[in-house]
Coordinates of C-alpha atoms and ligand atoms in Angstrom, one line a residue:
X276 CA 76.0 95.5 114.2
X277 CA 77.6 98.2 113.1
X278 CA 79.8 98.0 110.1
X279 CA 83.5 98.5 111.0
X280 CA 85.8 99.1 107.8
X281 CA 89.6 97.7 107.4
X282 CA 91.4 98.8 104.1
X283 CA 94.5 97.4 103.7
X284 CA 96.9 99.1 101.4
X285 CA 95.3 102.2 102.3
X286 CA 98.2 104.2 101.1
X287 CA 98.2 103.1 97.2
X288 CA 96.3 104.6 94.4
X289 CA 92.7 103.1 94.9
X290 CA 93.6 102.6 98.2
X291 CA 94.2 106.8 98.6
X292 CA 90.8 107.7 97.0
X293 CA 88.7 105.3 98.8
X294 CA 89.6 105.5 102.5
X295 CA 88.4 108.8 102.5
X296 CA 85.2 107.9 100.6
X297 CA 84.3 105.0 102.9
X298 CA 84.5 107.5 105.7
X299 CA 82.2 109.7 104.0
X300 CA 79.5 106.8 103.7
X301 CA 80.3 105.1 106.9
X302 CA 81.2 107.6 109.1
X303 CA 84.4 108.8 110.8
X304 CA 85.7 106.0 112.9
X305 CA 84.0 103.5 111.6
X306 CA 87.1 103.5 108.8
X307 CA 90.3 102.0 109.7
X308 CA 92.9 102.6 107.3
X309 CA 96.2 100.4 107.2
X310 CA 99.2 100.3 105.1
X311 CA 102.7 98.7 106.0
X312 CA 104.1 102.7 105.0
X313 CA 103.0 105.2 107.3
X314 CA 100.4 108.2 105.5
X315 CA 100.9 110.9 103.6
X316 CA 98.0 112.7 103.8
X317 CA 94.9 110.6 105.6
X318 CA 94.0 112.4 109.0
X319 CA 91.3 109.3 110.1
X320 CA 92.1 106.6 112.4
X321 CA 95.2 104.7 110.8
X322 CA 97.0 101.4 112.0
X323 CA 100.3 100.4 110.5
X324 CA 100.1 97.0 109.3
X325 CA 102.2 93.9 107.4
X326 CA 99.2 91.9 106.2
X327 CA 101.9 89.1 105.4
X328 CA 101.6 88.4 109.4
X329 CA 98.5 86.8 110.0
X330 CA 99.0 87.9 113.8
X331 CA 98.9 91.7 113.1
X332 CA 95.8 91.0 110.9
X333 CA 94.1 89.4 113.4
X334 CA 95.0 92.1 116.0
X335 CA 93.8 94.9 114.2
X336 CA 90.2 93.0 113.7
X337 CA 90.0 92.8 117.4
X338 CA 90.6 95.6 118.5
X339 CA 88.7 97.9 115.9
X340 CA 85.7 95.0 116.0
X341 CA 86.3 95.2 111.8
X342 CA 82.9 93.5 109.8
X343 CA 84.4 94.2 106.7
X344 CA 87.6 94.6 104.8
X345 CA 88.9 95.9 102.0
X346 CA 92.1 94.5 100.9
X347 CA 93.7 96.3 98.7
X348 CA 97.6 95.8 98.8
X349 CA 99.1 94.0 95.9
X350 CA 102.4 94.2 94.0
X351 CA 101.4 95.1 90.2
X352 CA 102.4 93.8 86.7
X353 CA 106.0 95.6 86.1
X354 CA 107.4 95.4 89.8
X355 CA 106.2 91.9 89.8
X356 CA 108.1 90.6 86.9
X357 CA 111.4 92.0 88.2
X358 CA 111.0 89.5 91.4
X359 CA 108.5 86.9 90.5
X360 CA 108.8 84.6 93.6
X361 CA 108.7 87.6 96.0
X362 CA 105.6 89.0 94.3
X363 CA 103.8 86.0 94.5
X364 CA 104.8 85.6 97.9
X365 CA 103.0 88.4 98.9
X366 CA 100.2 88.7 96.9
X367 CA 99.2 85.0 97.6
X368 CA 100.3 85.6 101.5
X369 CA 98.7 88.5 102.4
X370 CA 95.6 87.0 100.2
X371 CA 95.0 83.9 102.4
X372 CA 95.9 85.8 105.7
X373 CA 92.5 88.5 104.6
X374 CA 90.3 85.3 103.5
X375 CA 91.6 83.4 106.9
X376 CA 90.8 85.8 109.1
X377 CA 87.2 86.7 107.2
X378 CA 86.4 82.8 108.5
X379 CA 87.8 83.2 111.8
X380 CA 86.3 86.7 112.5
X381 CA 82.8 85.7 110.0
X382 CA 83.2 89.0 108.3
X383 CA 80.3 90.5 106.8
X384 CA 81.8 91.2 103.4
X385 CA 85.4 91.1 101.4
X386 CA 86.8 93.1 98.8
X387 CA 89.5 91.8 96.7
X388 CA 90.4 93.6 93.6
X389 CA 91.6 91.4 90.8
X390 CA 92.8 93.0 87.6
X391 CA 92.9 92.7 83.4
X392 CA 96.5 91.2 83.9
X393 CA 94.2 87.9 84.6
X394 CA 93.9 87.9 80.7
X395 CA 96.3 86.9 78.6
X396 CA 96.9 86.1 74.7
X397 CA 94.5 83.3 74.5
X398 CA 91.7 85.9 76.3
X399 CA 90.6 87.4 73.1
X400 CA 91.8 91.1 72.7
X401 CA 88.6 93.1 71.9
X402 CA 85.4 93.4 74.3
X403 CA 86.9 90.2 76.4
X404 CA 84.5 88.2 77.7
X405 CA 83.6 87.4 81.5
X406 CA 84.3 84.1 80.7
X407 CA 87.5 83.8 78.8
X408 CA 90.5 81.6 79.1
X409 CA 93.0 83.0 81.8
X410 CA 96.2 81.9 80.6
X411 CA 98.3 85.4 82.0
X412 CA 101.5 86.4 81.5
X413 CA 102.7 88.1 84.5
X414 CA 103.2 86.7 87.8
X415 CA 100.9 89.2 88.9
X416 CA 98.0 88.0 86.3
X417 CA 98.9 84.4 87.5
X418 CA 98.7 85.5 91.4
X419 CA 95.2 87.4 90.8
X420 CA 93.8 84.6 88.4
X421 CA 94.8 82.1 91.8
X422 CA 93.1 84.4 94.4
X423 CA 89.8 84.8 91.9
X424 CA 89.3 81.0 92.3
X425 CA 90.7 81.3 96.0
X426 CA 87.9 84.4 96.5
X427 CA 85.4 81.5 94.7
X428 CA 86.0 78.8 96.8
X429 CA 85.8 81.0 100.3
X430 CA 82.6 81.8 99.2
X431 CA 81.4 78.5 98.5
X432 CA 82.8 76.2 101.3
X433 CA 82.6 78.7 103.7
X434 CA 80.4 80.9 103.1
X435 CA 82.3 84.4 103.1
X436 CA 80.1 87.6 101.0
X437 CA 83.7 88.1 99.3
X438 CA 82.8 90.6 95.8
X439 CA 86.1 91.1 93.6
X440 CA 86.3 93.4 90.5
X441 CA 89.2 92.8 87.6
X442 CA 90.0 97.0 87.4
X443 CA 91.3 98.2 84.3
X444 CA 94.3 100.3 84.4
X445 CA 93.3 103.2 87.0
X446 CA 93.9 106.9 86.2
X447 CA 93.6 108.9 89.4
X448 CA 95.2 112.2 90.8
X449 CA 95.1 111.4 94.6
X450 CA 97.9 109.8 94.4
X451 CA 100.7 107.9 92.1
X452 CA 100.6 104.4 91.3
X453 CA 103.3 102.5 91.8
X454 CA 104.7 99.2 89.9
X455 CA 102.0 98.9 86.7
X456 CA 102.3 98.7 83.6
X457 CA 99.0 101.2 82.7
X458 CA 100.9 103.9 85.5
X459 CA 102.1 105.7 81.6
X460 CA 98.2 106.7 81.6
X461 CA 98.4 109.0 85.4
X462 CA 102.5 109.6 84.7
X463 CA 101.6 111.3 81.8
X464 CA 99.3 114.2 83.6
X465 CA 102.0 115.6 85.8
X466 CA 104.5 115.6 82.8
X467 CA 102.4 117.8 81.2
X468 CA 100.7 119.9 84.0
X469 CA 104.7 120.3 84.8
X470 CA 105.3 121.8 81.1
X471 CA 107.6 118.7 80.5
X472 CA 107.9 116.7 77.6
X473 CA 106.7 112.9 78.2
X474 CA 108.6 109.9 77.4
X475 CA 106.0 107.1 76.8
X476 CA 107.6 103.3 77.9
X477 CA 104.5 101.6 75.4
X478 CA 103.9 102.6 71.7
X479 CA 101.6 104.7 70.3
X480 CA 99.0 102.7 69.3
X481 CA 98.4 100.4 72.4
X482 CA 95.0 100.3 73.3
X483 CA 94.5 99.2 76.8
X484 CA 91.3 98.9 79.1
X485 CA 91.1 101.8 81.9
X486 CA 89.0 103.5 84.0
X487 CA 88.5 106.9 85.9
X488 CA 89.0 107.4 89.8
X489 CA 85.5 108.3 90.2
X490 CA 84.1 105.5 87.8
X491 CA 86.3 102.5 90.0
X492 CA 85.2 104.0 93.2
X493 CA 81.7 104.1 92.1
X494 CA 82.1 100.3 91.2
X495 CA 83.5 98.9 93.7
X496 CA 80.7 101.0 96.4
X497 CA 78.3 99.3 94.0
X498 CA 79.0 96.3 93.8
X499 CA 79.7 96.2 97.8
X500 CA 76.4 97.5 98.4
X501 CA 74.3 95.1 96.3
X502 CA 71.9 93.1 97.9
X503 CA 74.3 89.6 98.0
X504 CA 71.4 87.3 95.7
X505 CA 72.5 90.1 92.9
X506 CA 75.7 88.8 93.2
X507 CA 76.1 85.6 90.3
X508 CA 80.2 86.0 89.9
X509 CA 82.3 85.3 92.7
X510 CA 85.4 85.0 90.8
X511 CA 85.6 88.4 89.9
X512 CA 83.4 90.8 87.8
X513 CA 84.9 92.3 84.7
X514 CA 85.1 95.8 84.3
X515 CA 85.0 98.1 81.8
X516 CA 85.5 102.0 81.6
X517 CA 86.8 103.6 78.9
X518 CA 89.6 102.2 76.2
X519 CA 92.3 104.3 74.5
X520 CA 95.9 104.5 72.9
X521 CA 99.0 106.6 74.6
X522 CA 98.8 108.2 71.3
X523 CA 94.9 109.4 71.7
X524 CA 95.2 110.2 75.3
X525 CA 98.0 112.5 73.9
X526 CA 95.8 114.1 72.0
X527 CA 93.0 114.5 74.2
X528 CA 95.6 116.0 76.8
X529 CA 96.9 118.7 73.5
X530 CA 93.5 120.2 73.7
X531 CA 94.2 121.2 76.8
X532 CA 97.7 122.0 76.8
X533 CA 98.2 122.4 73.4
X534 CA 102.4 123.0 73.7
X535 CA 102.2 119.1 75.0
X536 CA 104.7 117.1 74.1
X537 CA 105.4 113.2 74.1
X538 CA 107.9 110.8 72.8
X539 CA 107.7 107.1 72.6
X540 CA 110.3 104.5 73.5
X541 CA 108.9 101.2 74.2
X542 CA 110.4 99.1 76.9
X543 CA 109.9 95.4 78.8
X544 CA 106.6 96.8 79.6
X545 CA 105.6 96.6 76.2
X546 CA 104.8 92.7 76.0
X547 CA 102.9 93.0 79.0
X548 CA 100.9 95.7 77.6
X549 CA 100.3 93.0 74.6
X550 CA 99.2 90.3 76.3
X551 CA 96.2 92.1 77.9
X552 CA 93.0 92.7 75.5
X553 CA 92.4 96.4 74.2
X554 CA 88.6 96.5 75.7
X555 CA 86.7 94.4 77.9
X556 CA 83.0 93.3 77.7
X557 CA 81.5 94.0 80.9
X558 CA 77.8 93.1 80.5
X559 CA 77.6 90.8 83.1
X560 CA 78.2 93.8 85.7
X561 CA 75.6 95.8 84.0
X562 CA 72.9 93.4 84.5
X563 CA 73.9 92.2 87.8
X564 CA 74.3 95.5 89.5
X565 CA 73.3 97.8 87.2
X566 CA 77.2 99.1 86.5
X567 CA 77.4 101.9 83.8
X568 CA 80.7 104.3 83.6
X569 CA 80.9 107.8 83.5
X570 CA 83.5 109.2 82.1
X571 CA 84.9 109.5 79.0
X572 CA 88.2 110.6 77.7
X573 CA 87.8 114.5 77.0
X574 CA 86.1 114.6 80.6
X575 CA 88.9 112.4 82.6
X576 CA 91.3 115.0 80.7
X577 CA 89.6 118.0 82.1
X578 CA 88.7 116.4 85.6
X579 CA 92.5 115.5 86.0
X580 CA 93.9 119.0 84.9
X581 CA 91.1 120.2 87.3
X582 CA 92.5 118.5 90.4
X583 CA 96.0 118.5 89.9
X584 CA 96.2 122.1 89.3
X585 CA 94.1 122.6 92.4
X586 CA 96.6 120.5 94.7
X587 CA 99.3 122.7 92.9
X588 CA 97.9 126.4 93.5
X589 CA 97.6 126.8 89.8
X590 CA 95.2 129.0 88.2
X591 CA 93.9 126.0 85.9
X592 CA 90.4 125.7 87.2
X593 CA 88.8 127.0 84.3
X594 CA 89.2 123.9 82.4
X595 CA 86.7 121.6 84.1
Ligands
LIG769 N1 97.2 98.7 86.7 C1 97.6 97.3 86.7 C2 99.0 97.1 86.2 O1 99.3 97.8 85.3 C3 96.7 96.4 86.0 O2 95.7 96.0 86.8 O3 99.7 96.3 86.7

């Protein structure tokens, strides 16, 4: 059969990048993007969709015959913390409505991101391991570290090919993120493409785990397309791109800007950033599925400037 793509919370960052990718590799119409807001920019085939109603879910499987989905809707770190019960609610909701329906409909394969905010204090800071204690922080960490073991069991008592990833903070220029305590590290890029000054919400030297656009799409089509007996974690795989400081990306950004300017003033989104770990091992990826990054910080620098001064008109090209 042929494969029939739903990604849900196609309108957020990774959400943004990848519809159109998917397309790409799968073919127009064989992509169905859905968000609960309508889109921006996507011109494929689009359903609006509250993946808290298991009812809508199931409609939209039917009548696009979807094999696979790709759900990517979540409410992240910050946002989370401000209304924990609410965030819970619908991360965990919309969750068991994707893995419910997977059953019902026997999907071919799941996606469902988890994140680095499944680490906390007790994870080990540097090159944390695959294995580590998951003690989070957040509500978000503790949400994500509940549908990693929900994710496990589907697999295992039912059956379901459902492949996760624990993404890093994710820098991209398709779109903004929204609600995340790593968002500094994309905010940051239009500041300074804008010729403003940058007001940094973590301190200078907080070294947190990201990753590129191009790198997490490349993951997650990888992982997704590896033969299933590759496949030994089905909690969720970390993931590791590249690791820096506000205060190096600042740098990195000077060289390019070199009238850049940034100031720091630390707020509740500062103890988040600490409880996370500063670099992640991701061996186990590696061997599985052969995962190796990319990018590194003076080339995410120029590949960003590239793009954003593209979607402005700007005559910045000459930097990639
Ligand atoms: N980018 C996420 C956040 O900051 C982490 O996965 O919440």
């Amino acid at each position: 059969m042929k494969d029939k793509i739903l990604v849900i919370g196609a309108n957020g960052q990774i959400g943004t990048a990848l519809a159109p990718l998917l397309e790409q590799i799968y073919g127009e119409g064989n992509v169905i993007a859905s968000d609960i807001n309508n889109p921006v920019h996507y011109t494929g085939i689009f359903e609006h969709l509250d993946a808290t109603k298991a009812d809508n879910l199931a409609a939209v499987i039917k009548k696009h015959d979807i094999t696979q989905i790709y759900h990517l809707a979540a409410i992240l770190s910050a946002r989370g913390e401000a209304d924990p019960v609410w965030a819970w609610n619908i991360n965990m909701q919309t969750l068991l409505n994707v893995l419910e329906a997977s059953r019902e409909f026997k999907l071919d394969k799941v996606f469902i991101p988890s994140s680095i905010a499944v680490f906390g204090p007790s994870s080990g800071k540097v090159m944390t391991q695959q294995n580590a204690c998951l003690e989070p922080s957040t509500v978000y960490g503790v949400s994500k570290v509940a549908a990693e073991n929900w994710c496990s069991y589907y697999h295992h008592k039912y059956d379901i090919d459902v492949r996760s990833l624990r993404y890093p903070g994710v820098i991209s220029h398709q779109s903004m993120p929204g609600g995340g305590t790593t968002d500094y590290a994309v905010d940051i890029f239009h500041k300074a493409i804008n010729g403003e000054k940058y007001t940094c919400y973590l301190k200078k030297d907080t070294a947190l785990p990201m990753i590129y656009i191009d790198d997490a799409l490349k993951a997650t089509i990888e992982l997704m397309e590896a033969p299933a007996e590759t496949i030994t974690v089905r909690t969720s795989y970390n993931l590791s791109g590249l690791s820096f400081t506000p205060e190096e990306l600042y740098q990195s950004i000077k060289n390019i800007i070199p009238s850049f300017e940034i100031e720091y003033q630390p707020d509740f989104r500062q103890a988040i950033a600490d409880s996370w770990p500063e670099s992640i091992d991701d061996s186990v990826a590696r061997h599985d599925w052969e995962w190796e990054p990319e990018f590194d910080l003076d080339r995410m620098c120029r590949d960003m400037f590239f793009y954003l001064a593209k979607q402005k008109d700007m005559a910045f090209q000459s930097v990639k």
